[in-house]
Amino acid sequence: LSPDCSFTCHYRCRALVRLDCSGPPGVSDEDDGSEQALEKDTNVDEPSEWEKAELDQAQVEQRIKEYNSQINSNLFMSLNKDGSYTGFIKVQLKLVRPVSVPATKRVPSLQGGRPGPRAQGVKRRTSFYLPKGTVKHLHILSHTRASEVIDALLRKFTVVDNPRKFALFERSEKDEQVYLRKLADDEQPLRLRLLAGPSEKVLSFVLKENETGEVNWDAFTLPELHNFLRILQREEEEHVRRLRHRYARCRQKMQEAL
């Protein structure tokens, strides 16, 4: 437990953690702070009018031609014979909390020598933070849903956490403000990409934690729930300690005034 930032970690992980707690509390990285401040300014829940537009076959074909003519890479969209289309979307992963990936430890044979037929791996988990600014390109279909994009991203990084812990957001910039909207599970990201065009300022996709008003506790494992309880208990104890300290100082000031 650090006295400056109240950071808490497992005792086995203490040697692996590097923190600089010398600065005053509340000071964060400038890039993160500016980005978060922008994103907190505005948050739209409803899709805009152009996102609600319905395109017929001829309009889809025309949009795909316009889209391909505007990009400088080989990430083209292609129209299929059945009327669907395929293309690429870029998703930025901005996860605050660590993710869990499988870790297999080999069990040695009890008889020594070569492992017997019953020797198997013990399934374990290890958690780590994804590198800052991680970006992944996905080749998807026009009818691929947002929930399927989340599943594909988790498979790419072998993340074993429940997909319901994450959400896909659309991000846009307008008038020096950042707008974020969480996509519904059945929304089609490639269709949004086609309607918006290739500009990342007009539309980009971000994978973040599913921050909803209601927490889906069933999505967490028992060890995670126990850790949450311990964290809440420590936060409560720290809050009570600060309150008592503040009231003790007020009482002292009053006695000095008397």
PDB file of C-alpha atoms in Angstrom:
ATOM      1  CA  LEU A   1       0.000   0.000   0.000  1.00  0.00           C
ATOM      2  CA  SER A   2       1.581   3.257  -1.137  1.00  0.00           C
ATOM      3  CA  PRO A   3       1.056   6.190   1.297  1.00  0.00           C
ATOM      4  CA  ASP A   4       0.839   8.750  -1.523  1.00  0.00           C
ATOM      5  CA  CYS A   5      -1.554   7.221  -4.057  1.00  0.00           C
ATOM      6  CA  SER A   6      -3.114   4.364  -1.975  1.00  0.00           C
ATOM      7  CA  PHE A   7      -2.067   1.837  -4.632  1.00  0.00           C
ATOM      8  CA  THR A   8      -2.547  -1.755  -3.457  1.00  0.00           C
ATOM      9  CA  CYS A   9      -1.126  -4.878  -5.090  1.00  0.00           C
ATOM     10  CA  HIS A  10      -0.519  -8.547  -4.320  1.00  0.00           C
ATOM     11  CA  TYR A  11       2.630  -9.159  -2.308  1.00  0.00           C
ATOM     12  CA  ARG A  12       4.044 -11.472  -4.997  1.00  0.00           C
ATOM     13  CA  CYS A  13       3.574  -8.734  -7.610  1.00  0.00           C
ATOM     14  CA  ARG A  14       5.176  -5.969  -5.533  1.00  0.00           C
ATOM     15  CA  ALA A  15       8.604  -6.356  -7.157  1.00  0.00           C
ATOM     16  CA  LEU A  16       7.091  -6.129 -10.649  1.00  0.00           C
ATOM     17  CA  VAL A  17       5.263  -2.826 -10.085  1.00  0.00           C
ATOM     18  CA  ARG A  18       6.952   0.469 -10.873  1.00  0.00           C
ATOM     19  CA  LEU A  19       5.208   3.602  -9.626  1.00  0.00           C
ATOM     20  CA  ASP A  20       6.244   7.195  -9.222  1.00  0.00           C
ATOM     21  CA  CYS A  21       4.189   8.456  -6.283  1.00  0.00           C
ATOM     22  CA  SER A  22       6.403  11.431  -5.498  1.00  0.00           C
ATOM     23  CA  GLY A  23       4.080  13.944  -7.169  1.00  0.00           C
ATOM     24  CA  PRO A  24       1.024  15.447  -5.504  1.00  0.00           C
ATOM     25  CA  PRO A  25      -2.145  13.354  -5.642  1.00  0.00           C
ATOM     26  CA  GLY A  26      -4.529  14.069  -8.484  1.00  0.00           C
ATOM     27  CA  VAL A  27      -1.841  14.800 -11.099  1.00  0.00           C
ATOM     28  CA  SER A  28      -2.017  12.495 -14.117  1.00  0.00           C
ATOM     29  CA  ASP A  29      -0.443  12.180 -17.517  1.00  0.00           C
ATOM     30  CA  GLU A  30      -1.166  15.165 -19.737  1.00  0.00           C
ATOM     31  CA  ASP A  31      -2.224  13.160 -22.770  1.00  0.00           C
ATOM     32  CA  ASP A  32      -4.601  10.969 -20.812  1.00  0.00           C
ATOM     33  CA  GLY A  33      -6.012  13.919 -18.920  1.00  0.00           C
ATOM     34  CA  SER A  34      -6.782  15.967 -21.999  1.00  0.00           C
ATOM     35  CA  GLU A  35      -8.354  13.031 -23.765  1.00  0.00           C
ATOM     36  CA  GLN A  36     -10.489  12.043 -20.795  1.00  0.00           C
ATOM     37  CA  ALA A  37     -11.540  15.626 -20.215  1.00  0.00           C
ATOM     38  CA  LEU A  38     -12.683  15.904 -23.805  1.00  0.00           C
ATOM     39  CA  GLU A  39     -14.539  12.626 -23.692  1.00  0.00           C
ATOM     40  CA  LYS A  40     -16.334  13.553 -20.472  1.00  0.00           C
ATOM     41  CA  ASP A  41     -17.624  16.784 -21.988  1.00  0.00           C
ATOM     42  CA  THR A  42     -20.048  15.162 -24.356  1.00  0.00           C
ATOM     43  CA  ASN A  43     -21.613  11.743 -24.669  1.00  0.00           C
ATOM     44  CA  VAL A  44     -24.412  11.020 -27.115  1.00  0.00           C
ATOM     45  CA  ASP A  45     -26.678   8.038 -26.651  1.00  0.00           C
ATOM     46  CA  GLU A  46     -28.652   8.224 -29.883  1.00  0.00           C
ATOM     47  CA  PRO A  47     -27.203   7.631 -33.369  1.00  0.00           C
ATOM     48  CA  SER A  48     -27.157  10.630 -35.680  1.00  0.00           C
ATOM     49  CA  GLU A  49     -29.443  10.993 -38.676  1.00  0.00           C
ATOM     50  CA  TRP A  50     -26.887   9.768 -41.221  1.00  0.00           C
ATOM     51  CA  GLU A  51     -26.362   6.615 -39.171  1.00  0.00           C
ATOM     52  CA  LYS A  52     -30.069   5.833 -39.401  1.00  0.00           C
ATOM     53  CA  ALA A  53     -30.084   6.125 -43.198  1.00  0.00           C
ATOM     54  CA  GLU A  54     -31.143   3.052 -45.177  1.00  0.00           C
ATOM     55  CA  LEU A  55     -29.297   2.362 -48.442  1.00  0.00           C
ATOM     56  CA  ASP A  56     -30.532   0.353 -51.401  1.00  0.00           C
ATOM     57  CA  GLN A  57     -28.262  -1.835 -53.541  1.00  0.00           C
ATOM     58  CA  ALA A  58     -27.318   0.931 -55.981  1.00  0.00           C
ATOM     59  CA  GLN A  59     -26.528   3.372 -53.164  1.00  0.00           C
ATOM     60  CA  VAL A  60     -24.355   0.786 -51.394  1.00  0.00           C
ATOM     61  CA  GLU A  61     -22.389   0.164 -54.591  1.00  0.00           C
ATOM     62  CA  GLN A  62     -21.900   3.896 -55.129  1.00  0.00           C
ATOM     63  CA  ARG A  63     -20.808   4.430 -51.513  1.00  0.00           C
ATOM     64  CA  ILE A  64     -18.264   1.624 -51.765  1.00  0.00           C
ATOM     65  CA  LYS A  65     -16.755   3.180 -54.910  1.00  0.00           C
ATOM     66  CA  GLU A  66     -16.508   6.561 -53.195  1.00  0.00           C
ATOM     67  CA  TYR A  67     -15.010   4.976 -50.071  1.00  0.00           C
ATOM     68  CA  ASN A  68     -12.331   3.058 -52.014  1.00  0.00           C
ATOM     69  CA  SER A  69     -11.380   6.173 -53.959  1.00  0.00           C
ATOM     70  CA  GLN A  70     -10.672   8.090 -50.731  1.00  0.00           C
ATOM     71  CA  ILE A  71      -8.364   5.662 -48.927  1.00  0.00           C
ATOM     72  CA  ASN A  72      -4.581   5.528 -49.366  1.00  0.00           C
ATOM     73  CA  SER A  73      -4.133   1.886 -48.309  1.00  0.00           C
ATOM     74  CA  ASN A  74      -5.222  -1.506 -49.567  1.00  0.00           C
ATOM     75  CA  LEU A  75      -8.000  -1.798 -46.949  1.00  0.00           C
ATOM     76  CA  PHE A  76     -10.728  -1.680 -49.568  1.00  0.00           C
ATOM     77  CA  MET A  77     -14.366  -2.637 -49.284  1.00  0.00           C
ATOM     78  CA  SER A  78     -15.722  -5.273 -51.654  1.00  0.00           C
ATOM     79  CA  LEU A  79     -19.299  -5.831 -52.788  1.00  0.00           C
ATOM     80  CA  ASN A  80     -20.480  -9.449 -52.837  1.00  0.00           C
ATOM     81  CA  LYS A  81     -22.930 -11.038 -55.253  1.00  0.00           C
ATOM     82  CA  ASP A  82     -25.558 -11.496 -52.543  1.00  0.00           C
ATOM     83  CA  GLY A  83     -25.649  -7.750 -51.839  1.00  0.00           C
ATOM     84  CA  SER A  84     -23.503  -7.876 -48.705  1.00  0.00           C
ATOM     85  CA  TYR A  85     -20.048  -6.340 -48.557  1.00  0.00           C
ATOM     86  CA  THR A  86     -16.794  -6.898 -46.705  1.00  0.00           C
ATOM     87  CA  GLY A  87     -14.177  -4.493 -45.450  1.00  0.00           C
ATOM     88  CA  PHE A  88     -11.814  -3.498 -42.671  1.00  0.00           C
ATOM     89  CA  ILE A  89     -12.414  -1.580 -39.470  1.00  0.00           C
ATOM     90  CA  LYS A  90      -9.750  -0.318 -37.074  1.00  0.00           C
ATOM     91  CA  VAL A  91     -10.449  -0.616 -33.360  1.00  0.00           C
ATOM     92  CA  GLN A  92      -8.408   1.115 -30.669  1.00  0.00           C
ATOM     93  CA  LEU A  93      -8.276  -0.691 -27.337  1.00  0.00           C
ATOM     94  CA  LYS A  94      -8.458   1.754 -24.429  1.00  0.00           C
ATOM     95  CA  LEU A  95      -8.831  -0.512 -21.412  1.00  0.00           C
ATOM     96  CA  VAL A  96      -8.176   0.869 -17.949  1.00  0.00           C
ATOM     97  CA  ARG A  97      -8.316  -2.448 -16.098  1.00  0.00           C
ATOM     98  CA  PRO A  98      -6.114  -5.498 -16.783  1.00  0.00           C
ATOM     99  CA  VAL A  99      -7.343  -8.400 -18.896  1.00  0.00           C
ATOM    100  CA  SER A 100      -6.992 -12.114 -18.167  1.00  0.00           C
ATOM    101  CA  VAL A 101      -5.301 -14.586 -20.492  1.00  0.00           C
ATOM    102  CA  PRO A 102      -4.824 -18.331 -20.024  1.00  0.00           C
ATOM    103  CA  ALA A 103      -1.567 -19.651 -18.574  1.00  0.00           C
ATOM    104  CA  THR A 104      -0.865 -23.398 -18.656  1.00  0.00           C
ATOM    105  CA  LYS A 105       1.454 -25.051 -16.196  1.00  0.00           C
ATOM    106  CA  ARG A 106       2.586 -28.588 -16.936  1.00  0.00           C
ATOM    107  CA  VAL A 107       1.969 -31.197 -14.250  1.00  0.00           C
ATOM    108  CA  PRO A 108       4.979 -33.535 -13.812  1.00  0.00           C
ATOM    109  CA  SER A 109       4.388 -37.258 -14.010  1.00  0.00           C
ATOM    110  CA  LEU A 110       4.176 -39.041 -10.657  1.00  0.00           C
ATOM    111  CA  GLN A 111       6.250 -41.933 -12.017  1.00  0.00           C
ATOM    112  CA  GLY A 112       9.053 -39.756 -13.368  1.00  0.00           C
ATOM    113  CA  GLY A 113      10.565 -39.970 -16.829  1.00  0.00           C
ATOM    114  CA  ARG A 114       8.181 -39.476 -19.716  1.00  0.00           C
ATOM    115  CA  PRO A 115       4.793 -38.032 -18.829  1.00  0.00           C
ATOM    116  CA  GLY A 116       2.018 -40.566 -18.614  1.00  0.00           C
ATOM    117  CA  PRO A 117      -1.202 -40.484 -20.628  1.00  0.00           C
ATOM    118  CA  ARG A 118      -3.054 -38.807 -17.762  1.00  0.00           C
ATOM    119  CA  ALA A 119      -0.621 -35.894 -17.531  1.00  0.00           C
ATOM    120  CA  GLN A 120      -2.447 -32.722 -18.442  1.00  0.00           C
ATOM    121  CA  GLY A 121      -2.180 -28.976 -18.111  1.00  0.00           C
ATOM    122  CA  VAL A 122      -3.622 -27.081 -15.197  1.00  0.00           C
ATOM    123  CA  LYS A 123      -5.666 -24.133 -16.411  1.00  0.00           C
ATOM    124  CA  ARG A 124      -4.630 -20.921 -14.758  1.00  0.00           C
ATOM    125  CA  ARG A 125      -5.073 -17.239 -15.496  1.00  0.00           C
ATOM    126  CA  THR A 126      -2.649 -14.390 -15.645  1.00  0.00           C
ATOM    127  CA  SER A 127      -3.602 -10.738 -15.892  1.00  0.00           C
ATOM    128  CA  PHE A 128      -1.802  -7.897 -17.627  1.00  0.00           C
ATOM    129  CA  TYR A 129      -2.459  -4.409 -18.966  1.00  0.00           C
ATOM    130  CA  LEU A 130      -2.724  -4.073 -22.731  1.00  0.00           C
ATOM    131  CA  PRO A 131      -0.137  -1.618 -24.093  1.00  0.00           C
ATOM    132  CA  LYS A 132      -1.305   1.955 -24.427  1.00  0.00           C
ATOM    133  CA  GLY A 133      -2.586   2.786 -27.902  1.00  0.00           C
ATOM    134  CA  THR A 134      -3.105  -0.827 -28.999  1.00  0.00           C
ATOM    135  CA  VAL A 135      -4.862  -0.905 -32.395  1.00  0.00           C
ATOM    136  CA  LYS A 136      -6.269  -3.890 -34.298  1.00  0.00           C
ATOM    137  CA  HIS A 137      -7.638  -4.139 -37.845  1.00  0.00           C
ATOM    138  CA  LEU A 138     -10.470  -6.594 -38.422  1.00  0.00           C
ATOM    139  CA  HIS A 139     -11.839  -7.861 -41.748  1.00  0.00           C
ATOM    140  CA  ILE A 140     -15.576  -8.228 -41.260  1.00  0.00           C
ATOM    141  CA  LEU A 141     -18.869  -8.514 -43.155  1.00  0.00           C
ATOM    142  CA  SER A 142     -21.529  -5.858 -43.476  1.00  0.00           C
ATOM    143  CA  HIS A 143     -23.859  -7.866 -41.234  1.00  0.00           C
ATOM    144  CA  THR A 144     -21.229  -8.478 -38.526  1.00  0.00           C
ATOM    145  CA  ARG A 145     -22.611  -7.162 -35.251  1.00  0.00           C
ATOM    146  CA  ALA A 146     -20.805  -5.130 -32.594  1.00  0.00           C
ATOM    147  CA  SER A 147     -20.992  -8.031 -30.138  1.00  0.00           C
ATOM    148  CA  GLU A 148     -19.256 -10.277 -32.688  1.00  0.00           C
ATOM    149  CA  VAL A 149     -16.519  -7.668 -33.147  1.00  0.00           C
ATOM    150  CA  ILE A 150     -15.906  -7.714 -29.382  1.00  0.00           C
ATOM    151  CA  ASP A 151     -15.715 -11.525 -29.409  1.00  0.00           C
ATOM    152  CA  ALA A 152     -13.243 -11.437 -32.312  1.00  0.00           C
ATOM    153  CA  LEU A 153     -11.006  -8.905 -30.563  1.00  0.00           C
ATOM    154  CA  LEU A 154     -10.923 -10.951 -27.379  1.00  0.00           C
ATOM    155  CA  ARG A 155     -10.007 -14.070 -29.370  1.00  0.00           C
ATOM    156  CA  LYS A 156      -7.217 -12.185 -31.168  1.00  0.00           C
ATOM    157  CA  PHE A 157      -5.613 -11.328 -27.823  1.00  0.00           C
ATOM    158  CA  THR A 158      -6.635 -14.656 -26.171  1.00  0.00           C
ATOM    159  CA  VAL A 159      -8.563 -12.756 -23.491  1.00  0.00           C
ATOM    160  CA  VAL A 160     -10.694 -15.100 -21.396  1.00  0.00           C
ATOM    161  CA  ASP A 161     -12.727 -12.421 -19.616  1.00  0.00           C
ATOM    162  CA  ASN A 162     -16.476 -12.369 -20.157  1.00  0.00           C
ATOM    163  CA  PRO A 163     -17.267 -10.346 -23.327  1.00  0.00           C
ATOM    164  CA  ARG A 164     -20.066  -8.601 -21.453  1.00  0.00           C
ATOM    165  CA  LYS A 165     -17.404  -6.725 -19.494  1.00  0.00           C
ATOM    166  CA  PHE A 166     -16.521  -4.784 -22.659  1.00  0.00           C
ATOM    167  CA  ALA A 167     -18.347  -2.471 -25.043  1.00  0.00           C
ATOM    168  CA  LEU A 168     -17.645  -1.076 -28.492  1.00  0.00           C
ATOM    169  CA  PHE A 169     -17.893   2.699 -28.806  1.00  0.00           C
ATOM    170  CA  GLU A 170     -17.973   4.993 -31.807  1.00  0.00           C
ATOM    171  CA  ARG A 171     -15.838   8.089 -31.422  1.00  0.00           C
ATOM    172  CA  SER A 172     -16.107  11.293 -33.448  1.00  0.00           C
ATOM    173  CA  GLU A 173     -14.567  14.764 -33.272  1.00  0.00           C
ATOM    174  CA  LYS A 174     -16.506  17.937 -33.998  1.00  0.00           C
ATOM    175  CA  ASP A 175     -15.879  21.560 -33.013  1.00  0.00           C
ATOM    176  CA  GLU A 176     -12.862  20.502 -30.876  1.00  0.00           C
ATOM    177  CA  GLN A 177     -15.031  18.164 -28.839  1.00  0.00           C
ATOM    178  CA  VAL A 178     -15.045  14.381 -28.693  1.00  0.00           C
ATOM    179  CA  TYR A 179     -18.328  12.504 -28.889  1.00  0.00           C
ATOM    180  CA  LEU A 180     -18.666   8.933 -27.694  1.00  0.00           C
ATOM    181  CA  ARG A 181     -21.596   6.583 -28.188  1.00  0.00           C
ATOM    182  CA  LYS A 182     -21.824   2.980 -27.088  1.00  0.00           C
ATOM    183  CA  LEU A 183     -22.935   0.701 -29.884  1.00  0.00           C
ATOM    184  CA  ALA A 184     -25.812  -1.669 -29.308  1.00  0.00           C
ATOM    185  CA  ASP A 185     -24.998  -5.366 -29.627  1.00  0.00           C
ATOM    186  CA  ASP A 186     -26.838  -5.710 -32.937  1.00  0.00           C
ATOM    187  CA  GLU A 187     -25.388  -2.613 -34.645  1.00  0.00           C
ATOM    188  CA  GLN A 188     -23.175  -3.180 -37.690  1.00  0.00           C
ATOM    189  CA  PRO A 189     -19.783  -1.398 -37.466  1.00  0.00           C
ATOM    190  CA  LEU A 190     -18.878  -1.868 -41.129  1.00  0.00           C
ATOM    191  CA  ARG A 191     -22.129  -0.222 -42.200  1.00  0.00           C
ATOM    192  CA  LEU A 192     -21.307   2.745 -39.959  1.00  0.00           C
ATOM    193  CA  ARG A 193     -17.813   2.849 -41.469  1.00  0.00           C
ATOM    194  CA  LEU A 194     -19.271   2.967 -44.973  1.00  0.00           C
ATOM    195  CA  LEU A 195     -21.765   5.713 -44.113  1.00  0.00           C
ATOM    196  CA  ALA A 196     -19.130   7.838 -42.352  1.00  0.00           C
ATOM    197  CA  GLY A 197     -16.369   7.366 -44.913  1.00  0.00           C
ATOM    198  CA  PRO A 198     -12.713   6.604 -44.145  1.00  0.00           C
ATOM    199  CA  SER A 199     -12.035   9.692 -41.976  1.00  0.00           C
ATOM    200  CA  GLU A 200     -11.048   8.729 -38.435  1.00  0.00           C
ATOM    201  CA  LYS A 201     -12.184  12.111 -37.125  1.00  0.00           C
ATOM    202  CA  VAL A 202     -15.689  11.579 -38.438  1.00  0.00           C
ATOM    203  CA  LEU A 203     -15.856   8.053 -37.002  1.00  0.00           C
ATOM    204  CA  SER A 204     -13.520   5.664 -35.232  1.00  0.00           C
ATOM    205  CA  PHE A 205     -14.097   2.631 -33.052  1.00  0.00           C
ATOM    206  CA  VAL A 206     -12.872   2.163 -29.475  1.00  0.00           C
ATOM    207  CA  LEU A 207     -13.093  -0.866 -27.213  1.00  0.00           C
ATOM    208  CA  LYS A 208     -13.554   0.109 -23.575  1.00  0.00           C
ATOM    209  CA  GLU A 209     -14.884  -1.336 -20.358  1.00  0.00           C
ATOM    210  CA  ASN A 210     -18.653  -1.631 -20.318  1.00  0.00           C
ATOM    211  CA  GLU A 211     -19.312   1.229 -17.934  1.00  0.00           C
ATOM    212  CA  THR A 212     -23.039   1.038 -17.323  1.00  0.00           C
ATOM    213  CA  GLY A 213     -25.103   2.302 -14.447  1.00  0.00           C
ATOM    214  CA  GLU A 214     -25.833  -1.270 -13.403  1.00  0.00           C
ATOM    215  CA  VAL A 215     -22.981  -3.677 -12.763  1.00  0.00           C
ATOM    216  CA  ASN A 216     -23.460  -7.205 -14.090  1.00  0.00           C
ATOM    217  CA  TRP A 217     -21.952  -9.055 -11.146  1.00  0.00           C
ATOM    218  CA  ASP A 218     -22.720 -12.451 -12.702  1.00  0.00           C
ATOM    219  CA  ALA A 219     -19.989 -11.785 -15.273  1.00  0.00           C
ATOM    220  CA  PHE A 220     -17.260 -11.928 -12.587  1.00  0.00           C
ATOM    221  CA  THR A 221     -15.627 -14.973 -11.044  1.00  0.00           C
ATOM    222  CA  LEU A 222     -15.650 -15.681  -7.298  1.00  0.00           C
ATOM    223  CA  PRO A 223     -12.018 -14.570  -6.757  1.00  0.00           C
ATOM    224  CA  GLU A 224     -12.781 -11.298  -8.545  1.00  0.00           C
ATOM    225  CA  LEU A 225     -15.860 -10.708  -6.398  1.00  0.00           C
ATOM    226  CA  HIS A 226     -13.857 -11.369  -3.223  1.00  0.00           C
ATOM    227  CA  ASN A 227     -11.227  -8.890  -4.385  1.00  0.00           C
ATOM    228  CA  PHE A 228     -13.932  -6.279  -4.986  1.00  0.00           C
ATOM    229  CA  LEU A 229     -15.219  -6.782  -1.445  1.00  0.00           C
ATOM    230  CA  ARG A 230     -11.733  -6.351  -0.009  1.00  0.00           C
ATOM    231  CA  ILE A 231     -11.173  -3.205  -2.070  1.00  0.00           C
ATOM    232  CA  LEU A 232     -14.509  -1.753  -0.973  1.00  0.00           C
ATOM    233  CA  GLN A 233     -13.715  -2.513   2.653  1.00  0.00           C
ATOM    234  CA  ARG A 234     -10.341  -0.755   2.391  1.00  0.00           C
ATOM    235  CA  GLU A 235     -11.930   2.234   0.688  1.00  0.00           C
ATOM    236  CA  GLU A 236     -14.560   2.418   3.408  1.00  0.00           C
ATOM    237  CA  GLU A 237     -11.930   2.221   6.150  1.00  0.00           C
ATOM    238  CA  GLU A 238      -9.866   4.936   4.441  1.00  0.00           C
ATOM    239  CA  HIS A 239     -12.935   7.169   4.075  1.00  0.00           C
ATOM    240  CA  VAL A 240     -13.827   6.726   7.758  1.00  0.00           C
ATOM    241  CA  ARG A 241     -10.230   7.475   8.757  1.00  0.00           C
ATOM    242  CA  ARG A 242     -10.230  10.734   6.794  1.00  0.00           C
ATOM    243  CA  LEU A 243     -13.565  11.796   8.260  1.00  0.00           C
ATOM    244  CA  ARG A 244     -12.368  11.165  11.794  1.00  0.00           C
ATOM    245  CA  HIS A 245      -9.153  13.047  11.103  1.00  0.00           C
ATOM    246  CA  ARG A 246     -11.076  16.035   9.719  1.00  0.00           C
ATOM    247  CA  TYR A 247     -13.474  16.151  12.667  1.00  0.00           C
ATOM    248  CA  ALA A 248     -10.563  15.814  15.106  1.00  0.00           C
ATOM    249  CA  ARG A 249      -8.894  18.843  13.519  1.00  0.00           C
ATOM    250  CA  CYS A 250     -12.150  20.824  13.670  1.00  0.00           C
ATOM    251  CA  ARG A 251     -12.521  19.927  17.322  1.00  0.00           C
ATOM    252  CA  GLN A 252      -8.937  20.990  17.977  1.00  0.00           C
ATOM    253  CA  LYS A 253      -9.488  24.344  16.214  1.00  0.00           C
ATOM    254  CA  MET A 254     -12.638  24.969  18.243  1.00  0.00           C
ATOM    255  CA  GLN A 255     -10.844  24.195  21.520  1.00  0.00           C
ATOM    256  CA  GLU A 256      -8.016  26.534  20.567  1.00  0.00           C
ATOM    257  CA  ALA A 257     -10.544  29.278  19.796  1.00  0.00           C
ATOM    258  CA  LEU A 258     -12.244  28.731  23.181  1.00  0.00           C
TER     259      LEU A 258
END
